[in-house]
Structure formats: C-alpha cells, structure tokens
Short mmCIF file of C-alpha atoms and ligand atoms in Angstrom, two decimals:
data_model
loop_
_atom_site.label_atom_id
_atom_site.label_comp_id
_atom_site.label_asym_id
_atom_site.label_seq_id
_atom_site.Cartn_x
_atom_site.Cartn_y
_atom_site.Cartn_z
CA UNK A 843 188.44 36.65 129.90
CA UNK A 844 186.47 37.61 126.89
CA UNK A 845 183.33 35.52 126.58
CA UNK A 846 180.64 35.13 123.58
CA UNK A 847 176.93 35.23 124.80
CA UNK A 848 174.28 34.00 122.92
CA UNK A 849 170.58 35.32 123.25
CA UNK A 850 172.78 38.23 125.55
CA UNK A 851 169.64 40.31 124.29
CA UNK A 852 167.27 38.01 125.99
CA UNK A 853 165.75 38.30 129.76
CA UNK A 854 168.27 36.10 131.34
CA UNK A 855 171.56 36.48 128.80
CA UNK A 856 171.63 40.39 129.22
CA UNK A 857 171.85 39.68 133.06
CA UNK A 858 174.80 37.57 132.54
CA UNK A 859 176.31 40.35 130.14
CA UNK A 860 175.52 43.03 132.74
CA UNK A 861 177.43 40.69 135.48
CA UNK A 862 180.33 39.38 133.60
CA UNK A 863 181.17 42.86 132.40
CA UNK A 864 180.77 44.41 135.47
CA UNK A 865 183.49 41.06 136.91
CA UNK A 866 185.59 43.13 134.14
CA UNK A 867 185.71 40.46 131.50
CA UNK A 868 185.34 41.42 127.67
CA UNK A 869 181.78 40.69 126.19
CA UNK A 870 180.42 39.67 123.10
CA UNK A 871 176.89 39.33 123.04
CA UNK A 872 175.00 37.61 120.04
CA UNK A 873 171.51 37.64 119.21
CA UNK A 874 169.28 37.19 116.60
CA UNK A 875 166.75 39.90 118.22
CA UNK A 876 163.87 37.82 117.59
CA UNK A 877 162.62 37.73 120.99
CA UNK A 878 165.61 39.50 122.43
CA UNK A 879 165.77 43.70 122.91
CA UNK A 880 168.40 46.15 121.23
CA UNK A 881 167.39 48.61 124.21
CA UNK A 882 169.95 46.43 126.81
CA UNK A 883 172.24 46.12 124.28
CA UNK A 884 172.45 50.00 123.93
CA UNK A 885 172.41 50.56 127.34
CA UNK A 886 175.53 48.17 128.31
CA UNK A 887 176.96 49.28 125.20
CA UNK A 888 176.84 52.71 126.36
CA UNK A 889 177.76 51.76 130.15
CA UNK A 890 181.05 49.46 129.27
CA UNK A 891 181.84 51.12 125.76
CA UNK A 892 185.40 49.49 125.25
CA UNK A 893 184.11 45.73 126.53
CA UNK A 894 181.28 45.25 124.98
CA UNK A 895 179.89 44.31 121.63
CA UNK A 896 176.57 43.78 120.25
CA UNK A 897 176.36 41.31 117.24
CA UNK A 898 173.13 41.08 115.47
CA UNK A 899 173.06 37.24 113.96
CA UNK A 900 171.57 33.79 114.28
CA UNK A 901 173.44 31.68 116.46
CA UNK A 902 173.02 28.98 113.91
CA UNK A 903 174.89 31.44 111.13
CA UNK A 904 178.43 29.77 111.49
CA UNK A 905 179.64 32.06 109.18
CA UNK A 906 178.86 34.75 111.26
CA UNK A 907 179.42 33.05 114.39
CA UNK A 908 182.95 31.72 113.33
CA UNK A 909 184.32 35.10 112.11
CA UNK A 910 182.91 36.18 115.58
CA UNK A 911 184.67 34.10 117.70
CA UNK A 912 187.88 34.53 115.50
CA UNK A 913 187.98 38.42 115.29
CA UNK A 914 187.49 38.87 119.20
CA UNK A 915 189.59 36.06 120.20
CA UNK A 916 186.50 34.33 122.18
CA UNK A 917 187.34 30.38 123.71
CA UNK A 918 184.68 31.05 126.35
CA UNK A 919 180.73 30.82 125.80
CA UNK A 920 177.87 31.02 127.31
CA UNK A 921 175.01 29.59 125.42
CA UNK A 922 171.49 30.93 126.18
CA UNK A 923 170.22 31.41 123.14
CA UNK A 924 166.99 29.50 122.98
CA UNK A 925 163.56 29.29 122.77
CA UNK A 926 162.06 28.35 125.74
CA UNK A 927 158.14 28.06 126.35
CA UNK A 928 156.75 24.18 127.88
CA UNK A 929 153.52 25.22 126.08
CA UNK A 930 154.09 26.70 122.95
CA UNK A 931 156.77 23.84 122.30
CA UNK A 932 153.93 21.24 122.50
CA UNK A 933 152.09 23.52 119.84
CA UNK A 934 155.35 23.77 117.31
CA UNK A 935 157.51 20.94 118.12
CA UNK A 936 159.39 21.00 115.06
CA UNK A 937 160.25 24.89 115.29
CA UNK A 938 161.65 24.14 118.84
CA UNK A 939 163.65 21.74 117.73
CA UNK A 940 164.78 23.39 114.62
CA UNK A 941 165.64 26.39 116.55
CA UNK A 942 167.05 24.67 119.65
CA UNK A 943 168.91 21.80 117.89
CA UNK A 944 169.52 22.73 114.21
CA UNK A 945 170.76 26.50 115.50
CA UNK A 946 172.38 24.89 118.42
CA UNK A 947 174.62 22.64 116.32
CA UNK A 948 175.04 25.19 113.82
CA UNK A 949 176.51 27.17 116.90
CA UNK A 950 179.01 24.12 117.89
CA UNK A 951 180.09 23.65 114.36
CA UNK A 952 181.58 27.72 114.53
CA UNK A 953 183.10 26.97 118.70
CA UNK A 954 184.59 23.60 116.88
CA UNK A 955 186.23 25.50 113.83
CA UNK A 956 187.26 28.77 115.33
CA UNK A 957 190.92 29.18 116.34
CA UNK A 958 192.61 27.34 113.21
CA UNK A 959 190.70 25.01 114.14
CA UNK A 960 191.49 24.49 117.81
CA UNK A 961 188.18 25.06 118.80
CA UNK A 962 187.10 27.17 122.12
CA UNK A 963 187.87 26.04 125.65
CA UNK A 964 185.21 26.45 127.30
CA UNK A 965 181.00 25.95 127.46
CA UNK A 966 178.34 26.92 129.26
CA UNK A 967 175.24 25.79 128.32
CA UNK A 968 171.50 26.60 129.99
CA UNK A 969 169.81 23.44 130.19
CA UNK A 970 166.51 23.28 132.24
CA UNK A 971 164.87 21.11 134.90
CA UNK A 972 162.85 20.41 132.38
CA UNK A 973 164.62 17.51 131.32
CA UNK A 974 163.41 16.14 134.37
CA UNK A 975 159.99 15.50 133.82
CA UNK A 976 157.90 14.10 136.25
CA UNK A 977 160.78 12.63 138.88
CA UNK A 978 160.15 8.99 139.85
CA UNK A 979 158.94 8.84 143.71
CA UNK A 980 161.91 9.87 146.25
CA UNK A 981 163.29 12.05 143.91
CA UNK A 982 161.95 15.55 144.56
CA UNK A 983 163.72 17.62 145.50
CA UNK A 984 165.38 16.43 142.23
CA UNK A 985 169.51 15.70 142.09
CA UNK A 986 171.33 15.68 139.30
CA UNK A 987 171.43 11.96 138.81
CA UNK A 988 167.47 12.03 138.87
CA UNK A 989 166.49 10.37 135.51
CA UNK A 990 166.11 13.04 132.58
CA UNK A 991 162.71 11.83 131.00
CA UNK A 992 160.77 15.33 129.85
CA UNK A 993 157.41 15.90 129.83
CA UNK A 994 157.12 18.87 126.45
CA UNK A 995 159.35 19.21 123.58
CA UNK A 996 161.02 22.21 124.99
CA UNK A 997 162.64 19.47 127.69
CA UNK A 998 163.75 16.98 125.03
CA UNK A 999 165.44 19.82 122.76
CA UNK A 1000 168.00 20.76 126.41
CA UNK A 1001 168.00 17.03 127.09
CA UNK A 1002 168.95 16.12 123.43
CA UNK A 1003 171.46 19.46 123.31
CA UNK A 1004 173.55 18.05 126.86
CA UNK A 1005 173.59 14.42 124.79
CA UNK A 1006 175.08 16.69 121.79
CA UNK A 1007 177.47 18.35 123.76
CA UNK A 1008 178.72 15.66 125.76
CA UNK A 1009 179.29 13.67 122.72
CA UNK A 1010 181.18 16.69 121.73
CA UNK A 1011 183.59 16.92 124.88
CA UNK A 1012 184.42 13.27 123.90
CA UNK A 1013 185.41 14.12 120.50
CA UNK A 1014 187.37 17.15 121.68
CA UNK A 1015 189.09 14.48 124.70
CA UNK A 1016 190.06 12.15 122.11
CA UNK A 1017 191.75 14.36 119.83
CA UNK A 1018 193.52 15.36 123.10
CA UNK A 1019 192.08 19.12 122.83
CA UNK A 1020 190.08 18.68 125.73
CA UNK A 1021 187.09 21.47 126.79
CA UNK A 1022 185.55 22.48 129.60
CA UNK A 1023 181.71 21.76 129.88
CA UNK A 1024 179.66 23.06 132.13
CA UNK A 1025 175.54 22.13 132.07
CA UNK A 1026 173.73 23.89 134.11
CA UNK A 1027 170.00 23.04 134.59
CA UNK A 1028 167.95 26.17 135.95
CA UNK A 1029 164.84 25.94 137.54
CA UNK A 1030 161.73 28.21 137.26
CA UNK A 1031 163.97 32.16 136.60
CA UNK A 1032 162.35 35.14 138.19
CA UNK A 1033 163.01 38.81 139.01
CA UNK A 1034 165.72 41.67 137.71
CA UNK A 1035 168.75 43.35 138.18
CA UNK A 1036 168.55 45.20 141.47
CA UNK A 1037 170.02 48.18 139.50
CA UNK A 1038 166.61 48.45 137.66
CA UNK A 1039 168.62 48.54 134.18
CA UNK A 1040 167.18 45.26 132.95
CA UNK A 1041 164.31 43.15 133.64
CA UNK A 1042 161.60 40.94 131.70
CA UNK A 1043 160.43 41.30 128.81
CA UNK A 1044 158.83 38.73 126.92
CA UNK A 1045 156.33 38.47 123.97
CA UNK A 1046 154.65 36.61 124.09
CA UNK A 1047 154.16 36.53 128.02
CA UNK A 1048 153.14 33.29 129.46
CA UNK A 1049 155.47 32.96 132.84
CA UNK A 1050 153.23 32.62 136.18
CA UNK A 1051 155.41 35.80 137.76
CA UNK A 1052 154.97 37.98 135.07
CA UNK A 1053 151.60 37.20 134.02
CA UNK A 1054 150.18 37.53 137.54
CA UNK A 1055 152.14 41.14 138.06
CA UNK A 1056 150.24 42.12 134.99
CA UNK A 1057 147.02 41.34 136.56
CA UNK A 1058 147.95 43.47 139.41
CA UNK A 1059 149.08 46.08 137.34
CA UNK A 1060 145.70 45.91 135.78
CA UNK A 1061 147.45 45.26 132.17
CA UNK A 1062 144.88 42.20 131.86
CA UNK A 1063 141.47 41.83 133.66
CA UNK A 1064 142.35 38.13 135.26
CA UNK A 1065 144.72 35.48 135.30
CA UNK A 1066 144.15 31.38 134.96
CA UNK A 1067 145.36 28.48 137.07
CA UNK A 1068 146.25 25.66 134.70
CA UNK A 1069 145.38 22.36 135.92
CA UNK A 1070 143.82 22.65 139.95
CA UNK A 1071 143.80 18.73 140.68
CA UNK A 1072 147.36 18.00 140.43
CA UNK A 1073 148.58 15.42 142.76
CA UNK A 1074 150.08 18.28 145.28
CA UNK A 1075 148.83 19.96 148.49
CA UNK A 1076 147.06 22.44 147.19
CA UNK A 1077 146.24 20.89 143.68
CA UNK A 1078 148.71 23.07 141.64
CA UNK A 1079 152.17 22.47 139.91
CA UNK A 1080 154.96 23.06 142.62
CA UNK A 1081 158.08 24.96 141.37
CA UNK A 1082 161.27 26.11 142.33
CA UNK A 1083 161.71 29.87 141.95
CA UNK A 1084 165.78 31.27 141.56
CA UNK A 1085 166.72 34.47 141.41
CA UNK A 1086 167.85 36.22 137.91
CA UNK A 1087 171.05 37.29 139.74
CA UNK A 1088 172.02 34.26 141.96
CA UNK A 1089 171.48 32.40 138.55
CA UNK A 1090 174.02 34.18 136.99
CA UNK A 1091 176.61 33.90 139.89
CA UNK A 1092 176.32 30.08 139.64
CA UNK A 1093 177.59 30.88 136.06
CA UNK A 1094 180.28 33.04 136.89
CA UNK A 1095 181.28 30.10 139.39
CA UNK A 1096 180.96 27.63 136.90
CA UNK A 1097 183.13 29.65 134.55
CA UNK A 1098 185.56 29.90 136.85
CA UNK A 1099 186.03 26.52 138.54
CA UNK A 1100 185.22 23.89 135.40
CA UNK A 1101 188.53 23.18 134.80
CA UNK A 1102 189.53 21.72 131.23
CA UNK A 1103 188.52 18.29 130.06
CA UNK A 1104 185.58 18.51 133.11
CA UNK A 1105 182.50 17.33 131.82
CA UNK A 1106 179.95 19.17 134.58
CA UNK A 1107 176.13 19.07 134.97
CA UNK A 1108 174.88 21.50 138.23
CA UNK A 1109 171.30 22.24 138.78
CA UNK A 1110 169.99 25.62 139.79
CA UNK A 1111 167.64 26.44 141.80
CA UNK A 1112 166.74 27.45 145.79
CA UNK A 1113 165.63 24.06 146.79
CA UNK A 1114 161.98 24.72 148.09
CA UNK A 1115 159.12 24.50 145.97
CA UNK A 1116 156.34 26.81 145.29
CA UNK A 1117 152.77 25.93 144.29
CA UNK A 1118 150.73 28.11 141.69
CA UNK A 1119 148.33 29.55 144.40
CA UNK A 1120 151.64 30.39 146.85
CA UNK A 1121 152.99 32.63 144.17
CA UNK A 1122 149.69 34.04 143.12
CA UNK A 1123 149.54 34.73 146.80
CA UNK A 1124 153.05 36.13 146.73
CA UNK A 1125 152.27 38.31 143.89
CA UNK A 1126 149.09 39.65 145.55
CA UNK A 1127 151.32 40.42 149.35
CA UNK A 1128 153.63 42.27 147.06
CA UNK A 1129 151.16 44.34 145.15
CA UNK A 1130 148.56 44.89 147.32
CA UNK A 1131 145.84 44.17 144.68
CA UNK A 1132 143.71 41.28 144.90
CA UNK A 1133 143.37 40.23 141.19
CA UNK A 1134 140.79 38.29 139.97
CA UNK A 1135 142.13 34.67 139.02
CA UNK A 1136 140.25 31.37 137.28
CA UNK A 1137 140.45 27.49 137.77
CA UNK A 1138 141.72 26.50 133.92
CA UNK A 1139 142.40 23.01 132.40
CA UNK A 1140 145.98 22.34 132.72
CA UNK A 1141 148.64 22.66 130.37
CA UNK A 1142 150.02 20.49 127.85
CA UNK A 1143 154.03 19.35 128.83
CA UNK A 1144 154.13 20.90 132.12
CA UNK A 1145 155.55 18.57 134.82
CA UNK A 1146 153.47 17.97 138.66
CA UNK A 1147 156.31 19.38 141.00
CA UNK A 1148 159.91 20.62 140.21
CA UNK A 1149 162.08 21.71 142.86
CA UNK A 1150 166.09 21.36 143.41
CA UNK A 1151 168.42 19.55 145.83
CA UNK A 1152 171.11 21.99 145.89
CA UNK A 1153 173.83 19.78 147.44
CA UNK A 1154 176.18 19.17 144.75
CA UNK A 1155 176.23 22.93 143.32
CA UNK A 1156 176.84 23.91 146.79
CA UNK A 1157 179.33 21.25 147.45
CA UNK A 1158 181.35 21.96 144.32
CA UNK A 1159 181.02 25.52 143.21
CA UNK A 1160 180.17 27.08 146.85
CA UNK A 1161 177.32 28.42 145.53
CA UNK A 1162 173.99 28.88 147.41
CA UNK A 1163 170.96 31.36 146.79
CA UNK A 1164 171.63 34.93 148.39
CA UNK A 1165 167.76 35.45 147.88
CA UNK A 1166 165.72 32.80 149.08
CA UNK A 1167 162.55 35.02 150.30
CA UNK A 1168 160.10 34.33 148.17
CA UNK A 1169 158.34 38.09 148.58
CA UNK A 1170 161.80 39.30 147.54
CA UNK A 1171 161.85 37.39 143.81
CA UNK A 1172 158.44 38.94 143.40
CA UNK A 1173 159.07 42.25 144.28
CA UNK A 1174 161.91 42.40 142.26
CA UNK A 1175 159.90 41.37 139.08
CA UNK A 1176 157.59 43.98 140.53
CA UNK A 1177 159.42 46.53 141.01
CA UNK A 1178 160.69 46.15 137.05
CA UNK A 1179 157.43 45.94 135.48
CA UNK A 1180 155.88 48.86 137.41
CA UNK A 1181 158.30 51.01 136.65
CA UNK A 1182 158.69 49.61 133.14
CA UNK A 1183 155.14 49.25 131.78
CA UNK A 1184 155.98 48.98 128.25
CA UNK A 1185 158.73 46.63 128.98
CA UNK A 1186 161.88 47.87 127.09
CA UNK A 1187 159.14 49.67 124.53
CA UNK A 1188 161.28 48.86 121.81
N1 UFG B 639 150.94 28.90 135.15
C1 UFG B 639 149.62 29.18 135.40
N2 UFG B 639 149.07 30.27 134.80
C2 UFG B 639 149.76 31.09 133.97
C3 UFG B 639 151.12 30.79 133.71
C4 UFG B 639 151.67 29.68 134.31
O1 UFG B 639 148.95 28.47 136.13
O2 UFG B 639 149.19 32.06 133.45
C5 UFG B 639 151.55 27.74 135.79
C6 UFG B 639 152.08 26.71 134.81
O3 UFG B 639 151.07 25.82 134.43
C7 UFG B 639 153.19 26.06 135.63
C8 UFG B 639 153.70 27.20 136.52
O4 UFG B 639 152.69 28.19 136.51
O5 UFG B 639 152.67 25.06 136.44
C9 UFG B 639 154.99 27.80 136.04
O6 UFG B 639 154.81 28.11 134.65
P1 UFG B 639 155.82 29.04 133.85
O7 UFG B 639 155.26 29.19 132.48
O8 UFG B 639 156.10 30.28 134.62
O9 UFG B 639 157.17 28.20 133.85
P2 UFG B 639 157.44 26.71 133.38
O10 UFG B 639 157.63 25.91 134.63
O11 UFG B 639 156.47 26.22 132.39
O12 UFG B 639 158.78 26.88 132.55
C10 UFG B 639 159.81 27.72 132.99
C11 UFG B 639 160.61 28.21 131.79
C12 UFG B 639 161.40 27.10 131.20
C13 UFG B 639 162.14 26.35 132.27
C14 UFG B 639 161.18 25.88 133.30
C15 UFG B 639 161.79 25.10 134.40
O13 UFG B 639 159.77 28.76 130.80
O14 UFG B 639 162.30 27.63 130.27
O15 UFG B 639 160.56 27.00 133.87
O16 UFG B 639 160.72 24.56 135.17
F1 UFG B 639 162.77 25.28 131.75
#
C-alpha cells in the first residue's frame, strides 16, 4: 500500500518509514526539514531505492502536497508532522497553533482534493495524551473516554486537530465517500531502532530521556527536576514511557484493521507510569554514571501523572508493548546517543 508520511524526517516518522517499508509498502515521506534530518532520508533512500521517496515541502503547501499525493497514487497517510514541545508551546502559543492547525488543515485541504477529487481513504493521525490534561480522580491510568481537557497549548492544537478531523470523516460520510480515521494518542516516546540506523535527534533537546543520557554522556554538566512537590509519591510528574518501535506497530495495526467509514481513537502507551526520579534512576543503572541533577521550579503546561489503560488498543488491534522493561527503553536511547554523539551531524 503506498502511504504519505509527514514529518517522515522527524525522530518518530522516520521509524514508521523504516517499518512500513521494511512491511514492503511504498513510501512517501514529506518534510519540511525544519526540525527533521536529510541524513535518514538518505539512508532509507539508499536502503529501499525503488520504494521510497523523500519530498522536501511544508505539509501545509497544498500545492505541493496535492501534486504529491496525485503523482504517487497515495490514499493512505500518516500524519506526524508536528511540533511538539509542552514547554516551548506555552512560550509561542500562536506558532504552535499556526504550525499545528493552519499547516494541519492546509494538509487536509490536499488529502480532500487529491484523486479528482475523491479524496484519500485513509488517516492516521498522532495525537498525544496530552489532550488529557490533568485526569479527573479514578481516571489514571487514563482510557480513552477520559475527558480531553489539556494543560499547554501543544495539547489543545492535537485536541483541536482530532475535533478537525472528525468533523472531516463526517463530511466525507455524508457525501457517502466515507474514510478511515484512525487517532492515536501516544504517550511519553522513547528509544531507537534496534538496527542502530535511526534514533533521536532533536534541537532543541528538552525530553527527560535524552536530556538525562546527555548528562551521563557528560555533553552537559547537570540536569534539573522540574517541579519536586507534585502531588505523587515521590513528588515528580509520573509518565508513561512506550517504545519508538512498539509505537509504530500499533500504527501498522491501525493501518491495517480501521476499516472504511471507522472513526477510531486508541491510546498508546505501556500502562505503568514512571516518575522523574525513576527514570533519572533508570538512566543512571544504564550508564553507570551518577550525574549530578537539581530540584527546579516546575514547568509551565505539563500535566501531574499520565499513564495509559491499554485495554481497548489491546482489545481491538491485539496490540500490546513487546518492551515493557523500563532499563530496556533507556538503553536503547543509550545505546543511540553513545554511539551517535553528534546526533545525525547533519
Ligand atoms: N523533565 C524534567 N527535566 C528535564 C526534562 C523533562 O524534569 O530536563 C520532566 C518534565 O517536567 C515532565 C517529564 O520530565 O514531567 C517528561 O517531560 P518530557 O519533556 O520528556 O515529555 P512531556 O511529557 O513534556 O511531553 C512528551 C512529548 C509530547 C507528548 C507528551 C505526552 O514531548 O509530544 O510527551 O506526555 F505529547
């Protein structure tokens, strides 16, 4: 099935290019490169030369987009392309929504036009648990039918894209061209590829995994704690911590099991929850170094405790985490940025 991928040259879209090529599906991977790398995009370019394509674009160039979907015959995609940082959304509110939104519906406006106007089957979007928020009491771990109420811009721009898109599917079911929707809200992403082709790269870096493996790598001198009186055990945020590549199987699944005119919404995530100091403890196990780290005031938009009740993605779509070890998610980041200390160096 050929697929379109948006933000494909970003941490967790060049995973899902990497897996759905290696499934032996066509791939067309679009990215504006603006916090994405050209280096994967070479590499799987080089490794599946006759199924995959790199387009260089902004997802919310329909132009671009449209003749995209049109000249590679795409009805399937997957739409990661996003920016995606609970703090610096609180900072720049309007860019996130600009980017997320604006670009976003510039994005739908190609999918709705392209075919002669048939429009593609079949979406995928990453939403976040984000759009959770702080869960009312009794509902961590969080189900799907938890109330979406976010605490940070970032949350409202995948809360107010699902609204979009379901609106959408509507549209699409009353002009009796139905699609197949597919929402899936990921929890806190970690680790790489056990190939060692791809792994994380961000710039700015401000992810707890990442950041702490730099202060192990001795890339910074500390590392800071935001917010140490939070209403948990241990007085830091609790999160859930998935897997890059169990992530992307859940897409695969959902690809493959959303039928037409479904309107879906799975979370994604192990279902156990992590505090700050656990993973900073994690992080030290793993590396061996016992970094220096600092009690900071907490962070604007970021949510008390996040973790998933897997039931209904592993009641509908079979799928469950393969990698549930927390040591294991952090040695795979590990393993990446040791042996990658300049990230992609591109
Ligand atoms: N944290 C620190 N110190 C740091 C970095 C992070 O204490 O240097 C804390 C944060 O305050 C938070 C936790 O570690 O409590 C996790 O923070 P991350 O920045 O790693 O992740 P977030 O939970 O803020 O957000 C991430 C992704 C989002 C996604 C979300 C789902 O960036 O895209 O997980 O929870 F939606």
């Amino acid at each position: 099935m050929p697929i379109l991928v948006t933000g494909g040259a970003g941490y967790i879209g060049s995973h899902a290019c990497q897996r759905l090529l290696k499934d032996g599906h066509t791939v067309v991977s679009l990215d504006s490169l603006h916090r994405g790398h050209r280096k994967p995009m070479d590499m799987l370019r080089f490794a599946y030369p006759n199924s995959f394509t790199f387009v260089h674009s902004d997802l919310g160039d329909t132009k671009t987009v449209l003749d995209t979907l049109n000249t590679h015959e795409l009805d399937t995609v997957m739409h990661f392309g996003a920016l995606a940082y609970v703090g610096e959304s609180v900072e720049d509110p309007l860019w996130y929504y600009r980017n997320n939104i604006g670009s976003g519906i510039g994005l739908l406006d190609a999918c709705d036009a392209a075919h002669g106007g048939r429009g593609i089957k079949r979406f995928i979007f990453s939403s976040s648990c984000a759009t959770y928020g702080d869960p009312p009491e009794g509902m961590i771990p969080v189900p799907e039918h938890c109330p979406q109420s976010p605490t940070s811009p970032y949350g409202f721009t995948k809360l107010h894209f699902e609204h979009i898109l379901k609106d959408y599917a509507t549209k699409r079911e009353m002009q009796d061209n139905p699609i197949a929707l597919t929402m899936l809200r990921y929890f806190n992403v970690a680790g790489s590829d056990r190939t060692g082709m791809l792994g994380e790269d961000h710039t700015p870096e401000t992810h707890l995994i990442p950041v702490a493996i730099d202060a192990a790598l001795g890339k910074r001198d500390s590392m800071s704690i935001f917010g140490t009186d939070y209403p948990t055990p241990d007085g830091t945020n609790i999160r859930d911590y998935v897997h890059v590549e169990d992530l992307i199987s859940a897409h695969a699944l959902a690809m493959d099991s959303t039928q037409i005119g479904q309107v879906e919404a799975f979370n994604v995530g192990i279902g156990k929850g992590y505090s700050v100091r656990e993973i900073l403890d994690s992080v030290k196990r793993v590396s061996s170094v016992n970094f220096a780290v600092h009690d900071a005031p907490k962070r604007a938009g970021d949510a008390i405790a996040l973790y998933n009740d897997p039931t209904k993605i592993k009641s509908t779509l079979g799928w469950e985490a393969q990698i549930t070890d927390i040591d294991e998610v952090v040695a795979s980041a590990f393993n990446w940025f040791k042996a990658h200390p300049d990230g992609y160096g591109d």
